[in-house]
mmCIF file of C-alpha atoms and ligand atoms in Angstrom:
data_model
loop_
_atom_site.group_PDB
_atom_site.id
_atom_site.type_symbol
_atom_site.label_atom_id
_atom_site.label_comp_id
_atom_site.label_asym_id
_atom_site.label_seq_id
_atom_site.Cartn_x
_atom_site.Cartn_y
_atom_site.Cartn_z
ATOM 1 C CA MET A 100 89.712 -48.513 44.313
ATOM 2 C CA GLU A 101 92.440 -51.121 44.772
ATOM 3 C CA ASN A 102 95.987 -50.430 45.998
ATOM 4 C CA ARG A 103 95.825 -47.067 47.716
ATOM 5 C CA GLU A 104 99.506 -47.083 48.611
ATOM 6 C CA LEU A 105 102.460 -46.383 46.338
ATOM 7 C CA ASP A 106 106.089 -45.724 47.081
ATOM 8 C CA ILE A 107 109.212 -44.139 45.679
ATOM 9 C CA ASP A 108 111.994 -46.738 45.735
ATOM 10 C CA GLY A 109 110.637 -48.174 48.987
ATOM 11 C CA ARG A 110 111.755 -44.949 50.745
ATOM 12 C CA SER A 111 108.738 -42.673 50.603
ATOM 13 C CA ARG A 112 105.217 -44.075 50.952
ATOM 14 C CA VAL A 113 102.294 -42.194 49.436
ATOM 15 C CA VAL A 114 98.970 -43.321 50.848
ATOM 16 C CA VAL A 115 95.507 -42.189 49.781
ATOM 17 C CA GLY A 116 93.312 -42.648 52.851
ATOM 18 C CA ASP A 117 91.977 -41.300 56.120
ATOM 19 C CA ALA A 118 94.632 -39.092 57.723
ATOM 20 C CA GLN A 119 93.994 -39.952 61.367
ATOM 21 C CA HIS A 120 93.833 -43.674 60.670
ATOM 22 C CA GLU A 121 96.969 -43.645 58.508
ATOM 23 C CA LEU A 122 98.976 -41.487 60.945
ATOM 24 C CA ALA A 123 98.358 -44.015 63.713
ATOM 25 C CA ARG A 124 100.039 -46.589 61.466
ATOM 26 C CA LEU A 125 102.792 -44.495 59.879
ATOM 27 C CA LEU A 126 104.111 -42.153 62.586
ATOM 28 C CA PRO A 127 107.198 -43.469 64.377
ATOM 29 C CA GLU A 128 107.170 -43.827 68.167
ATOM 30 C CA CYS A 129 109.053 -40.673 69.019
ATOM 31 C CA ARG A 130 108.539 -36.989 69.690
ATOM 32 C CA VAL A 131 106.555 -35.395 66.861
ATOM 33 C CA VAL A 132 106.406 -31.683 66.114
ATOM 34 C CA ALA A 133 103.582 -30.717 63.742
ATOM 35 C CA ILE A 134 104.015 -27.761 61.381
ATOM 36 C CA SER A 135 100.811 -26.350 59.940
ATOM 37 C CA ASP A 136 98.930 -23.126 59.274
ATOM 38 C CA GLY A 137 96.029 -21.180 60.738
ATOM 39 C CA ASN A 138 93.521 -22.456 58.167
ATOM 40 C CA ILE A 139 94.198 -26.078 59.039
ATOM 41 C CA ASP A 140 94.054 -25.282 62.747
ATOM 42 C CA ARG A 141 90.623 -23.688 62.225
ATOM 43 C CA CYS A 142 89.092 -26.150 59.736
ATOM 44 C CA HIS A 143 90.782 -29.441 60.739
ATOM 45 C CA HIS A 144 91.891 -28.961 64.322
ATOM 46 C CA GLU A 145 91.346 -32.698 64.919
ATOM 47 C CA LEU A 146 94.489 -33.371 62.851
ATOM 48 C CA LEU A 147 96.680 -31.220 65.112
ATOM 49 C CA ALA A 148 94.993 -31.899 68.473
ATOM 50 C CA PRO A 149 96.946 -35.112 69.215
ATOM 51 C CA PHE A 150 100.292 -33.275 69.153
ATOM 52 C CA ALA A 151 101.719 -31.424 72.145
ATOM 53 C CA ASP A 152 104.031 -29.466 69.849
ATOM 54 C CA VAL A 153 102.415 -27.560 66.989
ATOM 55 C CA ILE A 154 104.066 -24.701 65.108
ATOM 56 C CA LEU A 155 101.680 -22.609 63.016
ATOM 57 C CA ILE A 156 102.769 -20.402 60.137
ATOM 58 C CA GLY A 157 100.845 -17.866 58.043
ATOM 59 C CA THR A 158 99.083 -18.650 54.775
ATOM 60 C CA GLY A 159 99.747 -17.794 51.133
ATOM 61 C CA GLU A 160 102.760 -17.920 48.847
ATOM 62 C CA THR A 161 104.303 -14.850 50.520
ATOM 63 C CA VAL A 162 105.103 -16.881 53.668
ATOM 64 C CA LYS A 163 107.204 -19.376 51.691
ATOM 65 C CA THR A 164 110.463 -17.655 52.594
ATOM 66 C CA LEU A 165 113.788 -18.249 54.292
ATOM 67 C CA GLU A 166 112.525 -15.987 57.084
ATOM 68 C CA THR A 167 109.601 -18.323 57.818
ATOM 69 C CA ALA A 168 111.918 -21.334 57.690
ATOM 70 C CA ALA A 169 114.343 -19.618 60.098
ATOM 71 C CA SER A 170 111.495 -18.769 62.468
ATOM 72 C CA ILE A 171 110.567 -22.482 62.586
ATOM 73 C CA HIS A 172 114.225 -23.464 63.122
ATOM 74 C CA ARG A 173 114.351 -21.059 66.074
ATOM 75 C CA GLU A 174 111.096 -22.405 67.479
ATOM 76 C CA LEU A 175 112.426 -25.973 67.226
ATOM 77 C CA ILE A 176 115.570 -24.942 69.122
ATOM 78 C CA ARG A 177 113.462 -23.123 71.727
ATOM 79 C CA ARG A 178 111.328 -26.235 72.234
ATOM 80 C CA GLY A 179 114.373 -28.499 72.474
ATOM 81 C CA ALA A 180 113.668 -30.565 69.351
ATOM 82 C CA ASP A 181 116.596 -32.928 68.708
ATOM 83 C CA ARG A 182 117.795 -35.188 65.915
ATOM 84 C CA ALA A 183 115.342 -37.916 66.940
ATOM 85 C CA THR A 184 112.368 -35.558 66.583
ATOM 86 C CA PHE A 185 109.990 -36.276 63.691
ATOM 87 C CA LEU A 186 108.508 -33.289 61.859
ATOM 88 C CA LEU A 187 104.992 -33.663 60.480
ATOM 89 C CA GLY A 188 103.858 -31.087 57.912
ATOM 90 C CA VAL A 189 100.059 -30.820 57.815
ATOM 91 C CA GLY A 190 98.682 -28.631 55.054
ATOM 92 C CA GLY A 191 98.844 -27.737 51.393
ATOM 93 C CA GLY A 192 101.875 -27.364 49.172
ATOM 94 C CA ILE A 193 103.170 -24.252 50.921
ATOM 95 C CA VAL A 194 103.217 -25.900 54.346
ATOM 96 C CA THR A 195 104.739 -29.131 53.035
ATOM 97 C CA ASP A 196 107.397 -27.296 50.950
ATOM 98 C CA ILE A 197 108.484 -25.312 54.022
ATOM 99 C CA ALA A 198 108.179 -28.198 56.502
ATOM 100 C CA GLY A 199 110.242 -30.445 54.186
ATOM 101 C CA PHE A 200 112.885 -27.735 53.838
ATOM 102 C CA VAL A 201 113.049 -27.157 57.593
ATOM 103 C CA ALA A 202 113.257 -30.915 58.257
ATOM 104 C CA SER A 203 116.019 -31.290 55.650
ATOM 105 C CA THR A 204 118.144 -28.551 57.212
ATOM 106 C CA TYR A 205 117.417 -28.632 60.968
ATOM 107 C CA MET A 206 120.439 -30.299 62.614
ATOM 108 C CA ARG A 207 121.482 -31.348 59.071
ATOM 109 C CA GLY A 208 118.257 -33.259 58.611
ATOM 110 C CA VAL A 209 115.581 -34.971 60.681
ATOM 111 C CA ARG A 210 112.898 -37.451 59.639
ATOM 112 C CA PHE A 211 109.655 -36.031 58.323
ATOM 113 C CA GLY A 212 106.286 -36.847 56.772
ATOM 114 C CA PHE A 213 103.225 -35.030 55.500
ATOM 115 C CA VAL A 214 99.461 -34.978 55.654
ATOM 116 C CA SER A 215 98.616 -33.309 52.362
ATOM 117 C CA THR A 216 95.319 -31.452 52.687
ATOM 118 C CA THR A 217 94.777 -29.903 49.237
ATOM 119 C CA LEU A 218 94.185 -31.333 45.776
ATOM 120 C CA LEU A 219 97.238 -29.469 44.454
ATOM 121 C CA GLY A 220 99.368 -30.933 47.239
ATOM 122 C CA ASN A 221 98.037 -34.460 46.663
ATOM 123 C CA VAL A 222 98.614 -34.556 42.930
ATOM 124 C CA ASP A 223 101.892 -32.654 42.823
ATOM 125 C CA ALA A 224 103.468 -30.388 45.437
ATOM 126 C CA SER A 225 103.604 -32.694 48.461
ATOM 127 C CA VAL A 226 104.755 -35.795 46.579
ATOM 128 C CA GLY A 227 108.254 -36.386 45.220
ATOM 129 C CA GLY A 228 110.639 -34.813 47.727
ATOM 130 C CA LYS A 229 111.101 -31.302 46.371
ATOM 131 C CA ASN A 230 111.282 -28.984 49.374
ATOM 132 C CA GLY A 231 112.084 -25.309 49.331
ATOM 133 C CA VAL A 232 111.272 -21.649 49.662
ATOM 134 C CA ASN A 233 111.090 -18.619 47.394
ATOM 135 C CA VAL A 234 113.673 -15.846 47.514
ATOM 136 C CA ASP A 235 112.678 -12.286 46.580
ATOM 137 C CA GLY A 236 109.730 -13.623 44.566
ATOM 138 C CA PHE A 237 111.869 -16.174 42.679
ATOM 139 C CA LYS A 238 110.061 -19.483 43.029
ATOM 140 C CA ASN A 239 111.693 -22.356 44.906
ATOM 141 C CA MET A 240 115.136 -20.760 44.591
ATOM 142 C CA VAL A 241 116.521 -22.444 47.712
ATOM 143 C CA GLY A 242 115.645 -26.007 48.586
ATOM 144 C CA THR A 243 116.473 -29.690 48.711
ATOM 145 C CA PHE A 244 115.580 -32.983 47.114
ATOM 146 C CA ASN A 245 114.764 -35.112 50.146
ATOM 147 C CA GLN A 246 111.950 -37.615 50.449
ATOM 148 C CA PRO A 247 109.419 -37.533 53.288
ATOM 149 C CA GLN A 248 108.986 -40.926 54.932
ATOM 150 C CA PHE A 249 105.337 -40.762 54.001
ATOM 151 C CA VAL A 250 102.689 -38.555 52.439
ATOM 152 C CA VAL A 251 99.067 -39.164 53.435
ATOM 153 C CA CYS A 252 96.626 -37.784 50.865
ATOM 154 C CA ASP A 253 93.211 -37.458 52.502
ATOM 155 C CA THR A 254 90.658 -36.356 49.927
ATOM 156 C CA SER A 255 87.916 -35.911 52.573
ATOM 157 C CA LEU A 256 89.786 -32.760 53.651
ATOM 158 C CA PHE A 257 88.987 -31.091 50.311
ATOM 159 C CA ALA A 258 85.454 -30.416 51.567
ATOM 160 C CA THR A 259 86.673 -27.224 53.251
ATOM 161 C CA LEU A 260 88.761 -26.026 50.283
ATOM 162 C CA PRO A 261 87.407 -22.983 48.470
ATOM 163 C CA ASP A 262 86.413 -23.750 44.852
ATOM 164 C CA ARG A 263 89.317 -21.666 43.628
ATOM 165 C CA GLU A 264 91.886 -23.778 45.515
ATOM 166 C CA PHE A 265 90.254 -27.010 44.381
ATOM 167 C CA ARG A 266 90.278 -25.825 40.767
ATOM 168 C CA ALA A 267 93.978 -24.954 41.061
ATOM 169 C CA GLY A 268 94.696 -28.594 41.872
ATOM 170 C CA LEU A 269 92.780 -29.732 38.789
ATOM 171 C CA ALA A 270 95.291 -27.834 36.607
ATOM 172 C CA GLU A 271 98.132 -29.958 38.008
ATOM 173 C CA ALA A 272 96.123 -33.181 37.627
ATOM 174 C CA LEU A 273 95.320 -32.263 34.020
ATOM 175 C CA LYS A 274 99.037 -31.546 33.484
ATOM 176 C CA THR A 275 99.857 -35.046 34.747
ATOM 177 C CA GLY A 276 97.351 -36.538 32.315
ATOM 178 C CA ILE A 277 98.860 -34.629 29.379
ATOM 179 C CA ILE A 278 102.372 -35.756 30.377
ATOM 180 C CA GLY A 279 101.702 -39.467 30.551
ATOM 181 C CA ASP A 280 98.189 -40.685 31.290
ATOM 182 C CA ALA A 281 95.627 -40.071 28.548
ATOM 183 C CA GLU A 282 92.941 -41.836 30.584
ATOM 184 C CA LEU A 283 93.490 -39.461 33.499
ATOM 185 C CA PHE A 284 93.075 -36.545 31.086
ATOM 186 C CA GLU A 285 89.903 -38.099 29.665
ATOM 187 C CA ARG A 286 88.413 -38.669 33.120
ATOM 188 C CA ILE A 287 88.824 -34.979 33.870
ATOM 189 C CA GLU A 288 87.695 -33.978 30.377
ATOM 190 C CA ARG A 289 84.483 -36.009 30.725
ATOM 191 C CA SER A 290 83.583 -34.614 34.174
ATOM 192 C CA THR A 291 82.002 -31.343 35.140
ATOM 193 C CA PHE A 292 83.588 -29.177 37.823
ATOM 194 C CA ALA A 293 80.598 -29.913 40.087
ATOM 195 C CA GLU A 294 81.030 -33.678 39.669
ATOM 196 C CA LEU A 295 84.727 -33.484 40.516
ATOM 197 C CA ARG A 296 83.937 -31.289 43.503
ATOM 198 C CA THR A 297 81.300 -33.599 44.948
ATOM 199 C CA ARG A 298 82.070 -37.145 43.777
ATOM 200 C CA ARG A 299 84.671 -38.534 46.165
ATOM 201 C CA ASP A 300 85.169 -41.677 44.043
ATOM 202 C CA ARG A 301 86.095 -39.576 41.014
ATOM 203 C CA ILE A 302 88.564 -37.363 42.804
ATOM 204 C CA ASP A 303 90.129 -40.343 44.617
ATOM 205 C CA GLU A 304 90.738 -41.936 41.231
ATOM 206 C CA ILE A 305 92.267 -38.723 39.873
ATOM 207 C CA VAL A 306 94.561 -38.380 42.901
ATOM 208 C CA MET A 307 95.585 -42.039 42.693
ATOM 209 C CA ARG A 308 96.372 -41.880 38.971
ATOM 210 C CA SER A 309 98.330 -38.632 39.399
ATOM 211 C CA VAL A 310 100.318 -40.053 42.310
ATOM 212 C CA ARG A 311 100.999 -43.271 40.359
ATOM 213 C CA LEU A 312 102.544 -41.412 37.434
ATOM 214 C CA LYS A 313 104.461 -38.951 39.590
ATOM 215 C CA THR A 314 105.940 -41.571 41.947
ATOM 216 C CA ALA A 315 106.997 -43.676 38.944
ATOM 217 C CA ILE A 316 108.778 -40.732 37.289
ATOM 218 C CA VAL A 317 110.399 -39.593 40.554
ATOM 219 C CA GLY A 318 111.501 -43.175 41.243
ATOM 220 C CA ARG A 319 113.411 -43.146 37.936
ATOM 221 C CA ASP A 320 114.794 -39.601 38.165
ATOM 222 C CA GLU A 321 114.566 -38.183 41.670
ATOM 223 C CA CYS A 322 116.911 -35.215 41.211
ATOM 224 C CA GLU A 323 115.539 -34.057 37.857
ATOM 225 C CA HIS A 324 118.420 -34.873 35.561
ATOM 226 C CA GLY A 325 116.093 -36.100 32.816
ATOM 227 C CA GLU A 326 112.563 -37.496 32.792
ATOM 228 C CA ARG A 327 111.398 -35.581 35.890
ATOM 229 C CA ARG A 328 111.694 -32.387 33.849
ATOM 230 C CA LYS A 329 108.456 -33.481 32.150
ATOM 231 C CA LEU A 330 106.621 -32.689 35.397
ATOM 232 C CA ASN A 331 107.398 -29.030 34.681
ATOM 233 C CA LEU A 332 105.002 -28.981 31.724
ATOM 234 C CA GLY A 333 103.251 -25.609 31.754
ATOM 235 C CA HIS A 334 105.531 -24.306 34.517
ATOM 236 C CA THR A 335 108.108 -22.351 32.465
ATOM 237 C CA PHE A 336 105.446 -19.787 31.638
ATOM 238 C CA GLY A 337 103.251 -20.737 34.621
ATOM 239 C CA HIS A 338 105.902 -19.596 37.108
ATOM 240 C CA ALA A 339 106.461 -16.417 35.091
ATOM 241 C CA ILE A 340 102.720 -15.670 35.059
ATOM 242 C CA GLU A 341 102.411 -16.370 38.790
ATOM 243 C CA LYS A 342 105.356 -14.076 39.550
ATOM 244 C CA CYS A 343 104.251 -11.212 37.284
ATOM 245 C CA SER A 344 100.444 -11.289 37.599
ATOM 246 C CA ARG A 345 100.242 -11.300 41.414
ATOM 247 C CA THR A 346 96.542 -12.163 41.031
ATOM 248 C CA MET A 347 96.696 -15.722 39.693
ATOM 249 C CA ASN A 348 97.439 -18.542 42.106
ATOM 250 C CA HIS A 349 99.846 -21.333 41.145
ATOM 251 C CA GLY A 350 97.267 -23.620 39.548
ATOM 252 C CA GLU A 351 95.631 -20.801 37.584
ATOM 253 C CA ALA A 352 99.034 -19.722 36.264
ATOM 254 C CA VAL A 353 99.887 -23.327 35.371
ATOM 255 C CA ALA A 354 96.575 -23.592 33.454
ATOM 256 C CA ALA A 355 97.595 -20.566 31.360
ATOM 257 C CA GLY A 356 101.129 -21.975 31.052
ATOM 258 C CA LEU A 357 99.743 -25.306 29.789
ATOM 259 C CA LEU A 358 97.911 -23.531 26.994
ATOM 260 C CA ILE A 359 101.035 -21.580 26.004
ATOM 261 C CA ALA A 360 103.045 -24.843 25.932
ATOM 262 C CA ALA A 361 100.335 -26.578 23.871
ATOM 263 C CA ARG A 362 100.202 -23.706 21.367
ATOM 264 C CA MET A 363 104.001 -23.691 21.113
ATOM 265 C CA ALA A 364 103.893 -27.456 20.474
ATOM 266 C CA VAL A 365 101.392 -26.916 17.649
ATOM 267 C CA ARG A 366 103.616 -24.175 16.154
ATOM 268 C CA SER A 367 106.610 -26.541 16.401
ATOM 269 C CA GLY A 368 104.728 -29.241 14.491
ATOM 270 C CA LEU A 369 104.702 -31.579 17.515
ATOM 271 C CA LEU A 370 101.043 -31.477 18.532
ATOM 272 C CA ALA A 371 97.866 -31.692 16.505
ATOM 273 C CA GLN A 372 95.639 -28.616 16.698
ATOM 274 C CA ALA A 373 92.762 -30.902 17.767
ATOM 275 C CA ALA A 374 94.685 -32.015 20.878
ATOM 276 C CA CYS A 375 95.530 -28.389 21.724
ATOM 277 C CA SER A 376 91.838 -27.513 21.414
ATOM 278 C CA ARG A 377 90.913 -30.343 23.787
ATOM 279 C CA ILE A 378 93.332 -28.937 26.364
ATOM 280 C CA GLU A 379 91.942 -25.417 25.962
ATOM 281 C CA ASP A 380 88.300 -26.564 26.029
ATOM 282 C CA THR A 381 88.833 -28.645 29.159
ATOM 283 C CA LEU A 382 90.538 -25.772 30.975
ATOM 284 C CA VAL A 383 87.734 -23.392 30.056
ATOM 285 C CA ARG A 384 85.048 -25.903 31.043
ATOM 286 C CA LEU A 385 86.668 -26.354 34.455
ATOM 287 C CA GLY A 386 86.355 -22.605 34.964
ATOM 288 C CA PHE A 387 89.890 -21.420 34.203
ATOM 289 C CA ASP A 388 90.646 -18.313 32.222
ATOM 290 C CA PRO A 389 93.668 -19.843 30.466
ATOM 291 C CA VAL A 390 94.805 -16.611 28.849
ATOM 292 C CA SER A 391 97.813 -15.010 30.495
ATOM 293 C CA PRO A 392 96.971 -11.541 31.871
ATOM 294 C CA VAL A 393 100.662 -10.634 31.510
ATOM 295 C CA PRO A 394 102.142 -9.519 28.150
ATOM 296 C CA MET A 395 104.461 -12.077 26.551
ATOM 297 C CA SER A 396 107.404 -9.625 26.577
ATOM 298 C CA GLN A 397 107.208 -9.428 30.369
ATOM 299 C CA LEU A 398 106.889 -13.211 30.689
ATOM 300 C CA LEU A 399 109.998 -13.727 28.556
ATOM 301 C CA GLU A 400 111.926 -11.390 30.883
ATOM 302 C CA ALA A 401 110.852 -13.522 33.852
ATOM 303 C CA VAL A 402 111.735 -16.769 32.019
ATOM 304 C CA ARG A 403 115.273 -15.434 31.404
ATOM 305 C CA SER A 404 115.803 -15.146 35.170
ATOM 306 C CA ASP A 405 114.172 -18.503 35.994
ATOM 307 C CA LYS A 406 116.442 -20.896 37.885
ATOM 308 C CA LYS A 407 115.928 -23.447 35.100
ATOM 309 C CA ALA A 408 117.508 -21.157 32.473
ATOM 310 C CA GLU A 409 121.098 -22.320 31.886
ATOM 311 C CA ASP A 410 123.741 -20.797 29.599
ATOM 312 C CA GLY A 411 121.236 -18.793 27.570
ATOM 313 C CA SER A 412 118.921 -21.719 26.996
ATOM 314 C CA ILE A 413 115.889 -23.320 28.588
ATOM 315 C CA ARG A 414 114.421 -26.803 28.577
ATOM 316 C CA LEU A 415 110.850 -26.468 27.422
ATOM 317 C CA VAL A 416 108.365 -29.295 27.930
ATOM 318 C CA LEU A 417 106.086 -29.653 24.927
ATOM 319 C CA PRO A 418 103.140 -32.035 24.616
ATOM 320 C CA THR A 419 103.261 -34.333 21.598
ATOM 321 C CA ALA A 420 99.794 -35.852 22.235
ATOM 322 C CA ILE A 421 97.359 -36.186 25.102
ATOM 323 C CA GLY A 422 99.418 -38.562 27.262
ATOM 324 C CA SER A 423 102.927 -37.842 26.005
ATOM 325 C CA CYS A 424 105.406 -35.006 25.899
ATOM 326 C CA GLU A 425 109.038 -34.292 25.195
ATOM 327 C CA VAL A 426 111.648 -31.958 26.608
ATOM 328 C CA ARG A 427 113.397 -29.679 24.093
ATOM 329 C CA ARG A 428 116.393 -27.499 24.777
ATOM 330 C CA LEU A 429 115.836 -24.103 23.171
ATOM 331 C CA SER A 430 118.013 -21.015 23.174
ATOM 332 C CA LEU A 431 116.260 -18.080 24.822
ATOM 333 C CA ASP A 432 116.312 -16.359 21.413
ATOM 334 C CA ALA A 433 114.575 -19.350 19.795
ATOM 335 C CA LEU A 434 112.030 -19.351 22.634
ATOM 336 C CA GLU A 435 111.385 -15.678 21.980
ATOM 337 C CA ARG A 436 110.796 -16.330 18.268
ATOM 338 C CA LEU A 437 108.429 -19.196 19.101
ATOM 339 C CA ALA A 438 106.543 -16.998 21.559
ATOM 340 C CA GLU A 439 106.209 -14.238 18.971
ATOM 341 C CA SER A 440 104.671 -16.715 16.498
ATOM 342 C CA LEU A 441 101.716 -17.511 18.797
HETATM 343 N N1 LIG B 696 106.351 -30.205 40.670
HETATM 344 C C1 LIG B 696 107.257 -30.821 39.781
HETATM 345 C C2 LIG B 696 108.089 -31.857 40.445
HETATM 346 O O1 LIG B 696 107.824 -32.262 41.560
HETATM 347 O O2 LIG B 696 109.022 -32.293 39.836
#
């Protein structure tokens, strides 16, 4: 695989490679404080061992809070971290979201970078400079747009991921294919779950293609005033499902949200039924149950309170083909009518 390094406007490098090797090259010569979680410390201690300062947080979406961020701020003060300190987030999307938020706010901002250890982090969460925490169960309600200096995506670390976590990342990679890379979609569509799980060359290619599309979009629209909204495909309902179901993880909820978006696109006359069926079949074949366990009425309630709802309307991302999509502004009433027609 050629060219394993991409960047966002020359400011944020995203490298697919061996974490220890890349860190030796990318870390600045200064004090580094690593922020990680107990799973990484147990399964990949070698990544944290070189650092004298390591702050560990808990695991799971429930730790992604202002309270956790404040506890890290306090720990940084206690350890005497200053404005020259570099923060290194090592973990999946939850660790990197929190570490990026802490780095963006500690002393009004210090330099930071990530080692992204999960498929979901590699293909979406850790790349692109969105950092933040949830508030009272509302996803990513408080946060910043601020680019890490680098993100190292090390696919060898996926070996210790449970199947369920790995699968969750495939939902985001499939989303990226639907948004703008038909070949990425086809590569996933043509592979079995077992092949993706075990064939490093295949997953490297999927990570690289996902990162290529995401860095290009973020480079053109970092703060989500336009094109970046496309990266939210499947997330309007995905976030609502994740919030209301309490059993589905982010990727599983996004898988169900993708199918809702595809069906809405068919109803709106934007997407051929055959393309919608390909999306559904691929999700099912990968092992997702892409049917929301939460009634639509409850999801619509959650969508109304989503941070992306503005003035009684919502921007809904709808696929128009495998490899393209468009963003439509819909009143919440129109969204409700569309949802009822499914
Ligand atoms: N996860 C969507 C984005 O980074 O814009």
